[in-house]
Tab-separated table of C-alpha atoms and ligand atoms in Angstrom:
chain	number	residue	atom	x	y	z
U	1	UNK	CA	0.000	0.000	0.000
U	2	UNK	CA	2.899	2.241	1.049
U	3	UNK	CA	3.684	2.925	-2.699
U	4	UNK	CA	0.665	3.441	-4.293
U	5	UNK	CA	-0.421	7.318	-4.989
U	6	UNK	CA	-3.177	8.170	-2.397
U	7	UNK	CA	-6.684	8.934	-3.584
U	8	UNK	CA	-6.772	11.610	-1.907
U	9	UNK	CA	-3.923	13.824	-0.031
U	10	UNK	CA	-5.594	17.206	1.480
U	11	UNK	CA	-2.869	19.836	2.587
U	12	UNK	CA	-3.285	22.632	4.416
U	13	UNK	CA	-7.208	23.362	2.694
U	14	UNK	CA	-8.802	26.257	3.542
U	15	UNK	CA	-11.698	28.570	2.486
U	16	UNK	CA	-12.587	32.091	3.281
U	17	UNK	CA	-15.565	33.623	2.734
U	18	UNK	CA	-14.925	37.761	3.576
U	19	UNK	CA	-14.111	37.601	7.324
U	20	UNK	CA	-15.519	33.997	7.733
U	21	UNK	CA	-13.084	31.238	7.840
U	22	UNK	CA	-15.278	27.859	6.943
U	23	UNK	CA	-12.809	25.548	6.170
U	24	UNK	CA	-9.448	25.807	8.358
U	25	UNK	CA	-6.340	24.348	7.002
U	26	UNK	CA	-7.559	20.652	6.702
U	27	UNK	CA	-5.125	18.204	6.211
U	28	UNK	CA	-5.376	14.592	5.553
U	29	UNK	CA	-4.399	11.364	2.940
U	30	UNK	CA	-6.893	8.682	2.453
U	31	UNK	CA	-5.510	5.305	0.616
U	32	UNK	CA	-7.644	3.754	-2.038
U	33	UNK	CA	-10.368	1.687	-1.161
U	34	UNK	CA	-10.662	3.350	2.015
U	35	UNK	CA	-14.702	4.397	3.256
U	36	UNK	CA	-14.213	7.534	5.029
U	37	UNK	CA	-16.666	9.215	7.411
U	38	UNK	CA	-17.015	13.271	7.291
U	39	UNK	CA	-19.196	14.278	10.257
U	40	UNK	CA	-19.266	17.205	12.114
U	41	UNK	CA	-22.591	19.724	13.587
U	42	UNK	CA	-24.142	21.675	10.417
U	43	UNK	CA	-21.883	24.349	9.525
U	44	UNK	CA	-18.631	23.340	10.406
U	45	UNK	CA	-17.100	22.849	7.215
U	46	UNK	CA	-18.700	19.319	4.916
U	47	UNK	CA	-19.496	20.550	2.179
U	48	UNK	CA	-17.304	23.484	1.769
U	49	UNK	CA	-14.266	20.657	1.958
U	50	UNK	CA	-15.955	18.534	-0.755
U	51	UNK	CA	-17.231	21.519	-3.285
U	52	UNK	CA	-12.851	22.287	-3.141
U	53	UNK	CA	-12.334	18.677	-3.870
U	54	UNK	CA	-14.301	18.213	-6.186
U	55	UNK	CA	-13.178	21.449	-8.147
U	56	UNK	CA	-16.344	23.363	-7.542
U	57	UNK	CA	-14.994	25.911	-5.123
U	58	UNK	CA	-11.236	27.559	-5.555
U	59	UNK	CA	-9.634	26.887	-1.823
U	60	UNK	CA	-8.195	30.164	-0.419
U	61	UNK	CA	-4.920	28.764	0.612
U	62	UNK	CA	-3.787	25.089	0.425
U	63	UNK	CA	-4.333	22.543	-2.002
U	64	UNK	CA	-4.834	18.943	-2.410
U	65	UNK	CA	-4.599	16.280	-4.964
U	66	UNK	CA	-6.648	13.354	-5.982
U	67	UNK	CA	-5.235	10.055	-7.622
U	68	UNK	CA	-1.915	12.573	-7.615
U	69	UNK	CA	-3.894	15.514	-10.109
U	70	UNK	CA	-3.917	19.085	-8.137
U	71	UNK	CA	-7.328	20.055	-7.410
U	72	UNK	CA	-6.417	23.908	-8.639
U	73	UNK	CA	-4.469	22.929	-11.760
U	74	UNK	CA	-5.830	19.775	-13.164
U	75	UNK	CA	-9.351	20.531	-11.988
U	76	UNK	CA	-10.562	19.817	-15.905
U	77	UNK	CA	-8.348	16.483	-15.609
U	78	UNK	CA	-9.417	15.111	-12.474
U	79	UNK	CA	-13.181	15.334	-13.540
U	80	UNK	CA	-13.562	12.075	-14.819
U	81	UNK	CA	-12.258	10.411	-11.899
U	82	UNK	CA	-14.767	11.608	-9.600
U	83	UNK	CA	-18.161	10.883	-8.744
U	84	UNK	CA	-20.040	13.477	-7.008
U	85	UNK	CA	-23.668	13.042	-4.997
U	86	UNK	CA	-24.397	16.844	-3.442
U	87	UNK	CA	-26.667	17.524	-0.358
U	88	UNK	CA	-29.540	18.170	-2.892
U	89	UNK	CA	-28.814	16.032	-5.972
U	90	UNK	CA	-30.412	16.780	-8.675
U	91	UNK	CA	-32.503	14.150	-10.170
U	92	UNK	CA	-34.981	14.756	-13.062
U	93	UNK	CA	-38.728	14.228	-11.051
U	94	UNK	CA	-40.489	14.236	-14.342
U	95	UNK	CA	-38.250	11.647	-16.092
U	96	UNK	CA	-38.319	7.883	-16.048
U	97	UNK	CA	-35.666	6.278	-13.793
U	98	UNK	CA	-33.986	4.926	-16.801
U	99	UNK	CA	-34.388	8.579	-18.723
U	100	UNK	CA	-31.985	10.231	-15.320
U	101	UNK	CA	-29.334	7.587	-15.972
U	102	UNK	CA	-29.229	8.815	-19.719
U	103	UNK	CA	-29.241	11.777	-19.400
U	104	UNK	CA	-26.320	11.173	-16.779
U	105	UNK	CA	-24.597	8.950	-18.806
U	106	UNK	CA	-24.268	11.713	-21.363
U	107	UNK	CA	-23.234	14.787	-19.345
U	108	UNK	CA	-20.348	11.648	-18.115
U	109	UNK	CA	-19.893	11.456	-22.103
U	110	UNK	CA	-20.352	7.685	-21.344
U	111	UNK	CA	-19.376	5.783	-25.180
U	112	UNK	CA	-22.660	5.211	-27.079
U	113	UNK	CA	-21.511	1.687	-27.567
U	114	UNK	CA	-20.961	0.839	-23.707
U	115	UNK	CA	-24.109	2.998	-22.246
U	116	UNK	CA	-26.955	0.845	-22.758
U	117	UNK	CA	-24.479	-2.097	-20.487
U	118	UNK	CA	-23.426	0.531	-18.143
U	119	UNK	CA	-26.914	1.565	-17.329
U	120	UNK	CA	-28.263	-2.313	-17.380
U	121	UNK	CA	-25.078	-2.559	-14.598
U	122	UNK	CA	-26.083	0.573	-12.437
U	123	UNK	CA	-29.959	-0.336	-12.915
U	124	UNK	CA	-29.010	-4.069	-11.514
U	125	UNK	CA	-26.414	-2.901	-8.653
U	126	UNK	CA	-29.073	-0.445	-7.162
U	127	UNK	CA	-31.990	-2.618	-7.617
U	128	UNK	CA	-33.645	-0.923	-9.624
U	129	UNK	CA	-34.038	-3.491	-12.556
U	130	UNK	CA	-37.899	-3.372	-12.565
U	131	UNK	CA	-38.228	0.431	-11.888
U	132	UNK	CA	-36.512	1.599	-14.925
U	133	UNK	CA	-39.828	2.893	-16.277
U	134	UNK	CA	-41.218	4.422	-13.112
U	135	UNK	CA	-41.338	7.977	-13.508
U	136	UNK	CA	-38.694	9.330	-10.805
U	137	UNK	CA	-40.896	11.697	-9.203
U	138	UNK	CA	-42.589	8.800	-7.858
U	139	UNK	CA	-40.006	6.679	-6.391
U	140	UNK	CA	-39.754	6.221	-2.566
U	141	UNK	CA	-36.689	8.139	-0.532
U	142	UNK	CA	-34.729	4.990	-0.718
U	143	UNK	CA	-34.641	4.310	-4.467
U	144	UNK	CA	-34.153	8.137	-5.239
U	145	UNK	CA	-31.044	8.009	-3.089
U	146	UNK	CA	-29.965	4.388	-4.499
U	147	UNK	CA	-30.312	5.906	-8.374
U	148	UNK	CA	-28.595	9.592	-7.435
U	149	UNK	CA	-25.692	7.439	-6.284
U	150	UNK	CA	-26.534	5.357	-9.376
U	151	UNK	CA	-25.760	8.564	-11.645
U	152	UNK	CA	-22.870	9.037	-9.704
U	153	UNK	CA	-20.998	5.996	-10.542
U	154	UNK	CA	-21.766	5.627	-14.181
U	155	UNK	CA	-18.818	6.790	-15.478
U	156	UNK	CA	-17.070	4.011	-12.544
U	157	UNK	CA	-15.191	6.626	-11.236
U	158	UNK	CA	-12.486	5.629	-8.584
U	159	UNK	CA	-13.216	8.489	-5.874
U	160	UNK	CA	-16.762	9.163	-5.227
U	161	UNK	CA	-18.121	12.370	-2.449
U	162	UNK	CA	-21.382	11.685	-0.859
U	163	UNK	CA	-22.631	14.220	0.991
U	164	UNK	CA	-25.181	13.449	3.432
U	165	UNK	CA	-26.836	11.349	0.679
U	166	UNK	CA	-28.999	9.216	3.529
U	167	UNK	CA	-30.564	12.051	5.362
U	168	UNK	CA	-33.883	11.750	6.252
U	169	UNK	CA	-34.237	8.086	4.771
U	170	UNK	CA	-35.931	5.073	6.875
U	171	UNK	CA	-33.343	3.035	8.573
U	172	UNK	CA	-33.573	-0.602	5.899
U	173	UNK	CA	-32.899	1.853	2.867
U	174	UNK	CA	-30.194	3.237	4.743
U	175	UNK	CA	-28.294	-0.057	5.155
U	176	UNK	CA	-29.579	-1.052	1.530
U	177	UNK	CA	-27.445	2.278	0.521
U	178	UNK	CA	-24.725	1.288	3.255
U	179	UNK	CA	-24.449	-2.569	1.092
U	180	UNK	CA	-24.300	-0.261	-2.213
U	181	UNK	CA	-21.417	1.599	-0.523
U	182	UNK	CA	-19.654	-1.672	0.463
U	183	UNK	CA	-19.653	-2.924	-2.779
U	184	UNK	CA	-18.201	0.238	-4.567
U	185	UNK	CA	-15.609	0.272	-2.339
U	186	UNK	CA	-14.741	-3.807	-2.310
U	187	UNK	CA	-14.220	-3.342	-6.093
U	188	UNK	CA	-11.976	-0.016	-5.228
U	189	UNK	CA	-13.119	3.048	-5.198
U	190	UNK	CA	-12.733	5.575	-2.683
U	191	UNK	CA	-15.742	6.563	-0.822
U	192	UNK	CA	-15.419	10.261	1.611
U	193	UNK	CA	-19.298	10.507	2.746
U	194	UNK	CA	-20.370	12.717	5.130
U	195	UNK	CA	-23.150	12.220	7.580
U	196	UNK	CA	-25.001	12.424	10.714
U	197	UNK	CA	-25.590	9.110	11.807
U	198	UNK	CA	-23.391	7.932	14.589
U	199	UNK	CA	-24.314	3.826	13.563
U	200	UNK	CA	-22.583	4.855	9.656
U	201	UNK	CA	-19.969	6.382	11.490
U	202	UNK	CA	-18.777	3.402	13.561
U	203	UNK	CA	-18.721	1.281	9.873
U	204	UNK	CA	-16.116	3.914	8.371
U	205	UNK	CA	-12.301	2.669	7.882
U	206	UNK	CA	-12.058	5.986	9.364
U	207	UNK	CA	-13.476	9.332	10.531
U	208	UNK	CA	-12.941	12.606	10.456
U	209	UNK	CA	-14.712	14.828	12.683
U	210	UNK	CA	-14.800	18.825	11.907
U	211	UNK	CA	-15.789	21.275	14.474
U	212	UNK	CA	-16.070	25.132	13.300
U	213	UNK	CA	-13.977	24.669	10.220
U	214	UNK	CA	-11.359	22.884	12.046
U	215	UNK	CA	-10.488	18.985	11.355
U	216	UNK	CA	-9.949	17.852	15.243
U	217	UNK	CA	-9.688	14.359	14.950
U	218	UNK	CA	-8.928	11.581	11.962
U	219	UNK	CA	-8.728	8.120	12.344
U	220	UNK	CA	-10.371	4.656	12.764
U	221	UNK	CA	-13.294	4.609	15.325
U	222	UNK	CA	-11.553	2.291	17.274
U	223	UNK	CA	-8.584	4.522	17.306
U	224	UNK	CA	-10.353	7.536	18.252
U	225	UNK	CA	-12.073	6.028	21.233
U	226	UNK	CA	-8.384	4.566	22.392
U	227	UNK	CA	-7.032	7.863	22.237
U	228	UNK	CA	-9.769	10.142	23.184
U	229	UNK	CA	-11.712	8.036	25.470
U	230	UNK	CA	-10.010	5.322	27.365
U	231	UNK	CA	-11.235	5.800	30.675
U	232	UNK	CA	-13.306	8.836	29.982
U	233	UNK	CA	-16.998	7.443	29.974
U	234	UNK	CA	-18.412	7.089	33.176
U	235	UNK	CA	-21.165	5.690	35.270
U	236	UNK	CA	-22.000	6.976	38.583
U	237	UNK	CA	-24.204	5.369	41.350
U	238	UNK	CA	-25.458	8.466	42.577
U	239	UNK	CA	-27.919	10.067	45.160
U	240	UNK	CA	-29.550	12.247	44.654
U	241	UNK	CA	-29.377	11.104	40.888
U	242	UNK	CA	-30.890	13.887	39.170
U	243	UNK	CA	-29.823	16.127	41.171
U	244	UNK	CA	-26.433	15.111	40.523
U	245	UNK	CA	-26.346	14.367	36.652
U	246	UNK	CA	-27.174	18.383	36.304
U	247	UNK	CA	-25.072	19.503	38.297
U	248	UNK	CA	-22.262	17.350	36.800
U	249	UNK	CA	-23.631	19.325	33.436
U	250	UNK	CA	-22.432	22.562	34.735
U	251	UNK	CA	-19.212	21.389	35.795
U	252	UNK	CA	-15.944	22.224	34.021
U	253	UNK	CA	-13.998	19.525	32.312
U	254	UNK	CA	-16.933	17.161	32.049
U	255	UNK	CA	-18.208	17.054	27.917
U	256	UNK	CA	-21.930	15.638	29.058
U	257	UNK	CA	-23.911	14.131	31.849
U	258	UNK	CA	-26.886	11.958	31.277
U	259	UNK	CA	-29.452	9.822	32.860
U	260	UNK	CA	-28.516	6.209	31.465
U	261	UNK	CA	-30.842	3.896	33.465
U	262	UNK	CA	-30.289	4.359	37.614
U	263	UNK	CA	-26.847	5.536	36.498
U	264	UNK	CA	-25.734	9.056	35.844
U	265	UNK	CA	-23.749	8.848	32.502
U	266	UNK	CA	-20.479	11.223	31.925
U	267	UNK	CA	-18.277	12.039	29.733
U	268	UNK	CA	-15.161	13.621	31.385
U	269	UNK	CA	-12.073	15.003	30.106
U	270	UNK	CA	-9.731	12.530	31.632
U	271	UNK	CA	-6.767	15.394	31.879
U	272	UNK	CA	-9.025	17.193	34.947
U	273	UNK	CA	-10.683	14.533	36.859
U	274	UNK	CA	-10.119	11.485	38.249
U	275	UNK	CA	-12.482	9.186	39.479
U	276	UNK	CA	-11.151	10.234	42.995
U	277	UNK	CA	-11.132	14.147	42.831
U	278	UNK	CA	-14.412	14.014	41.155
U	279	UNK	CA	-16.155	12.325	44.115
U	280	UNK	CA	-14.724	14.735	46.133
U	281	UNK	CA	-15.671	17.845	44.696
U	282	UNK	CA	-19.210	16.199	44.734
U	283	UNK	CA	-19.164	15.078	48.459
U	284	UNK	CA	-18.137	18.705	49.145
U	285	UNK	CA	-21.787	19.433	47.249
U	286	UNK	CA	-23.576	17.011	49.510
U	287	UNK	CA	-24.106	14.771	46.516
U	288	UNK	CA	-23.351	10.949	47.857
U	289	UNK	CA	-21.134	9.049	45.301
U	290	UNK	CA	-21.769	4.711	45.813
U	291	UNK	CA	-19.304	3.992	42.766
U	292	UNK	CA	-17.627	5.228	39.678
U	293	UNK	CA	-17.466	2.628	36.805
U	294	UNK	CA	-15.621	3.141	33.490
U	295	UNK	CA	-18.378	1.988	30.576
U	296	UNK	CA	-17.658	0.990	26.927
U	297	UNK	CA	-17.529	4.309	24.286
U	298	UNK	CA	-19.373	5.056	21.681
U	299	UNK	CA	-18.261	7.308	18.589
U	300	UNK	CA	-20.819	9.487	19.487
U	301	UNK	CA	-18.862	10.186	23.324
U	302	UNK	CA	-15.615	11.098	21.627
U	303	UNK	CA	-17.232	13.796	19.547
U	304	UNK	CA	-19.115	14.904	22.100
U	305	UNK	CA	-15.587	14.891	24.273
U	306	UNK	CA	-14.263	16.736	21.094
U	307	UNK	CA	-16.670	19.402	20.041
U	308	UNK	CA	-16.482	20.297	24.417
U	309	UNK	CA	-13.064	20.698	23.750
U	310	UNK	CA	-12.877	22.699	20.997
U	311	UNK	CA	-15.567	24.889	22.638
U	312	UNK	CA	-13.333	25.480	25.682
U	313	UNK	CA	-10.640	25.868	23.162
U	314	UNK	CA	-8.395	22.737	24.986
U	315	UNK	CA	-7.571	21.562	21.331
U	316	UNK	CA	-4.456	23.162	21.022
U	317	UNK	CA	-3.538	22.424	17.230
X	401	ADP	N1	-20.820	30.623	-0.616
X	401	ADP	C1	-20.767	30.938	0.688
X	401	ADP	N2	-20.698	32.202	1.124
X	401	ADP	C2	-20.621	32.509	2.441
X	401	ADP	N3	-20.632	31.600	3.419
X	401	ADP	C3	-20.697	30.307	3.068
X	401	ADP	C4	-20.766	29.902	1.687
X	401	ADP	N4	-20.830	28.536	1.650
X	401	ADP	C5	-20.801	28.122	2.933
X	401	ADP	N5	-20.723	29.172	3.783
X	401	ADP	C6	-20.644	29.105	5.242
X	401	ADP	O1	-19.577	28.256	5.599
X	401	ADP	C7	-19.907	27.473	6.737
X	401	ADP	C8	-19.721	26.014	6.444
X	401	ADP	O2	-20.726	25.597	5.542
X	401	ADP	P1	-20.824	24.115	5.011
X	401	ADP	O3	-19.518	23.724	4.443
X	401	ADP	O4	-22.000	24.044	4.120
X	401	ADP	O5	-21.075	23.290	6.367
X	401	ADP	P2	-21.611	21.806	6.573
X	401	ADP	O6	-21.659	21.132	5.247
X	401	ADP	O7	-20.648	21.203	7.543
X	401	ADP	O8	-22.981	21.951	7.191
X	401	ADP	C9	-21.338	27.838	7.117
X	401	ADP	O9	-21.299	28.778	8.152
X	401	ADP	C10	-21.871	28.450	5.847
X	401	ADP	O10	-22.870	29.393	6.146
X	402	MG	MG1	-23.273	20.254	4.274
C-alpha cells in the first residue's frame, strides 16, 4: 500500500468567505479503497471541503490532490475520476428512472456503444431493474437516493463524495445504501461521505470529525475512542441522581452528563478529573457518590468529548 499514490492527499485546505473562515487548514491522505466518514454539527465545514475537492470551489490557501492531479491545476483532468452526490442532488422528477441515468450517462460522455451495459449494470447494482420505467418523481426516498448514487458511478469513477446522501431516509434503505457503498468500495473506489448518523460512522475505515472549520480528529473509530476516550466514559451510582447528573452538566472539564438507566452517565475530560477528585468535589456538594465505573464508548462520546473541547478551546492544534 505504502507505494501506491493516495486517492486523496488534502494539505493545508482552507476557504474564506470575507471575514468567515469555513474551512481551516484541513489536512489529511486517504488510501484507495478506504470508506471515510465526514461528520461534524451543520456548519462546520462538509461541504465546503468537498465543493474544493471536487473542483467546484477555488480553496483560499492550500491545495490537495486526488489520484496525484492538483485540485487547482488539473481541476478539468481530475473530472472524470470523480463521482459526485451533493446535499440536494439533482434528479430529473419528471423523467423515467432509466431517462436520469441517460441523461447522466451523457453529461459523463459515457461511449454510445458501452451505455446501454453501463446503465443495465447501475440499474441491476441499485436494484432498480424493474423500476426503470417508473417515472422518478414517484419513487420512494430509498430508491431516489440508491439511483442519485446510481448517476454518480456511471462513469465508474475511482473516488466518489457523498454528501449526506442518507438524510432523512428510513433506517432498511439506509443499510440497503450502506451494502451499495460496500460494494463500490470492495471493487476499489474511494468513498469520503459525510453524515449524521453515529451507527454509519462506527462502519467507516475511518473518521474525520470537523468542528467550526477545524479537522480535530482523523482516524479509525476504534482509534479515536483509544485515544480520546479510554477511561473517559463514566457511570455513577449516585444520590440524589438527578440532582447530581445536572449539576455534573455545569461542571468544568466534564463534555456531558446523562441519565442512562439508575446511572448518571459522563463524559469527562480525563486530563481534569479522576475518578477520585471528582467524588470529592461532589461530596463537598452534599451529593453521595456509591461507585464510579468506566463503561464501553461510543463514537458518538468522543465527539461529544471533542466538540467540548474545541468549545473550551483545549484543542491546542
Ligand atoms: N458561498 C458561501 N458564502 C458565504 N458563506 C458560506 C458559503 N458557503 C458556505 N458558507 C458558510 O460556511 C460554513 C460552512 O458551511 P458548510 O460547508 O455548508 O457546512 P456543513 O456542510 O458542515 O454543514 C457555514 O457557516 C456556511 O454558512
Ligand atoms: Mg453540508
Amino acid at each position: 500500500m505504502a507505494d501506491e499514490t493516495p486517492s486523496l492527499e488534502v494539505m493545508g485546505l482552507t476557504k474564506t468567505f470575507g471575514h468567515f473562515t469555513a474551512v481551516d487548514h484541513v489536512s489529511f491522505t486517504v488510501q484507495p479503497g478506504e470508506v471515510i466518514g465526514y461528520l461534524g454539527p451543520n456548519g462546520s465545514g462538509k461541504t465546503t471541503t468537498i465543493r474544493m475537492l471536487c473542483g467546484l470551489l477555488t480553496p483560499t490557501e492550500g491545495t490537495a490532490r486526488i489520484l496525484g492531479l492538483d485540485v487547482i491545476k488539473q481541476s478539468e483532468a481530475i473530472k472524470p475520476h470523480i463521482g459526485y452526490m451533493s446535499q440536494k442532488f439533482s434528479l430529473y422528477d419528471e423523467l423515467t428512472v432509466l431517462e436520469n441515468l441517460q441523461f447522466y450517462a451523457g453529461i459523463y460522455e459515457i461511449p454510445r456503444a458501452t451505455e446501454k451495459a453501463r446503465i443495465q449494470e447501475i440499474l441491476q447494482t441499485a436494484g432498480l431493474e424493474s423500476r426503470a420505467k417508473v417515472i422518478t418523481g414517484s419513487l420512494a426516498g430509498g430508491s431516489r437516493q440508491r439511483l442519485a448514487l446510481g448517476c454518480a458511478m456511471l462513469h465508474r469513477p475511482p473516488v466518489l463524495f457523498l454528501d449526506e446522501p442518507t438524510s432523512g431516509v428510513d433506517p432498511v434503505a439506509r443499510r440497503e445504501f450502506w451494502d451499495l457503498i460496500y460494494q463500490f468500495a470492495s471493487e476499489g473506489t474511494t468513498v469520503l461521505i459525510t453524515t449524521h448518523y453515529m451507527d454509519e460512522a462506527e462502519h467507516c475505515s475511518r473518521v474525520g470529525f470537523m468542528y467550526r472549520s477545524k479537522l480535530l480528529a482523523f482516524d479509525s473509530p476504534r482509534v479515536l475512542k483509544s485515544t480520546y476516550l479510554s477511561g473517559a466514559a463514566w457511570d455513577l451510582a449516585a444520590s440524589p441522581l438527578l440532582e447530581t447528573v445536572e449539576y455534573l452538566s455545569g461542571m468544568e472539564g466534564i463534555a456531558q452528563a446523562s441519565l442512562h438507566g439508575d446511572r448518571a452517565h459522563v463524559i469527562i475530560d480525563p486530563k481534569r478529573w479522576t475518578p477520585k477528585q471528582l467524588t470529592q468535589a461532589l461530596s463537598e456538594k452534599n451529593f453521595d457518590i456509591q461507585s464510579i465505573e468506566t463503561v464501553e464508548s461510543s463514537l458518538e462520546d468522543v465527539f461529544t468529548l471533542l466538540a467540548h473541547r474545541g468549545k473550551a478551546s483545549l484543542v491546542d492544534r
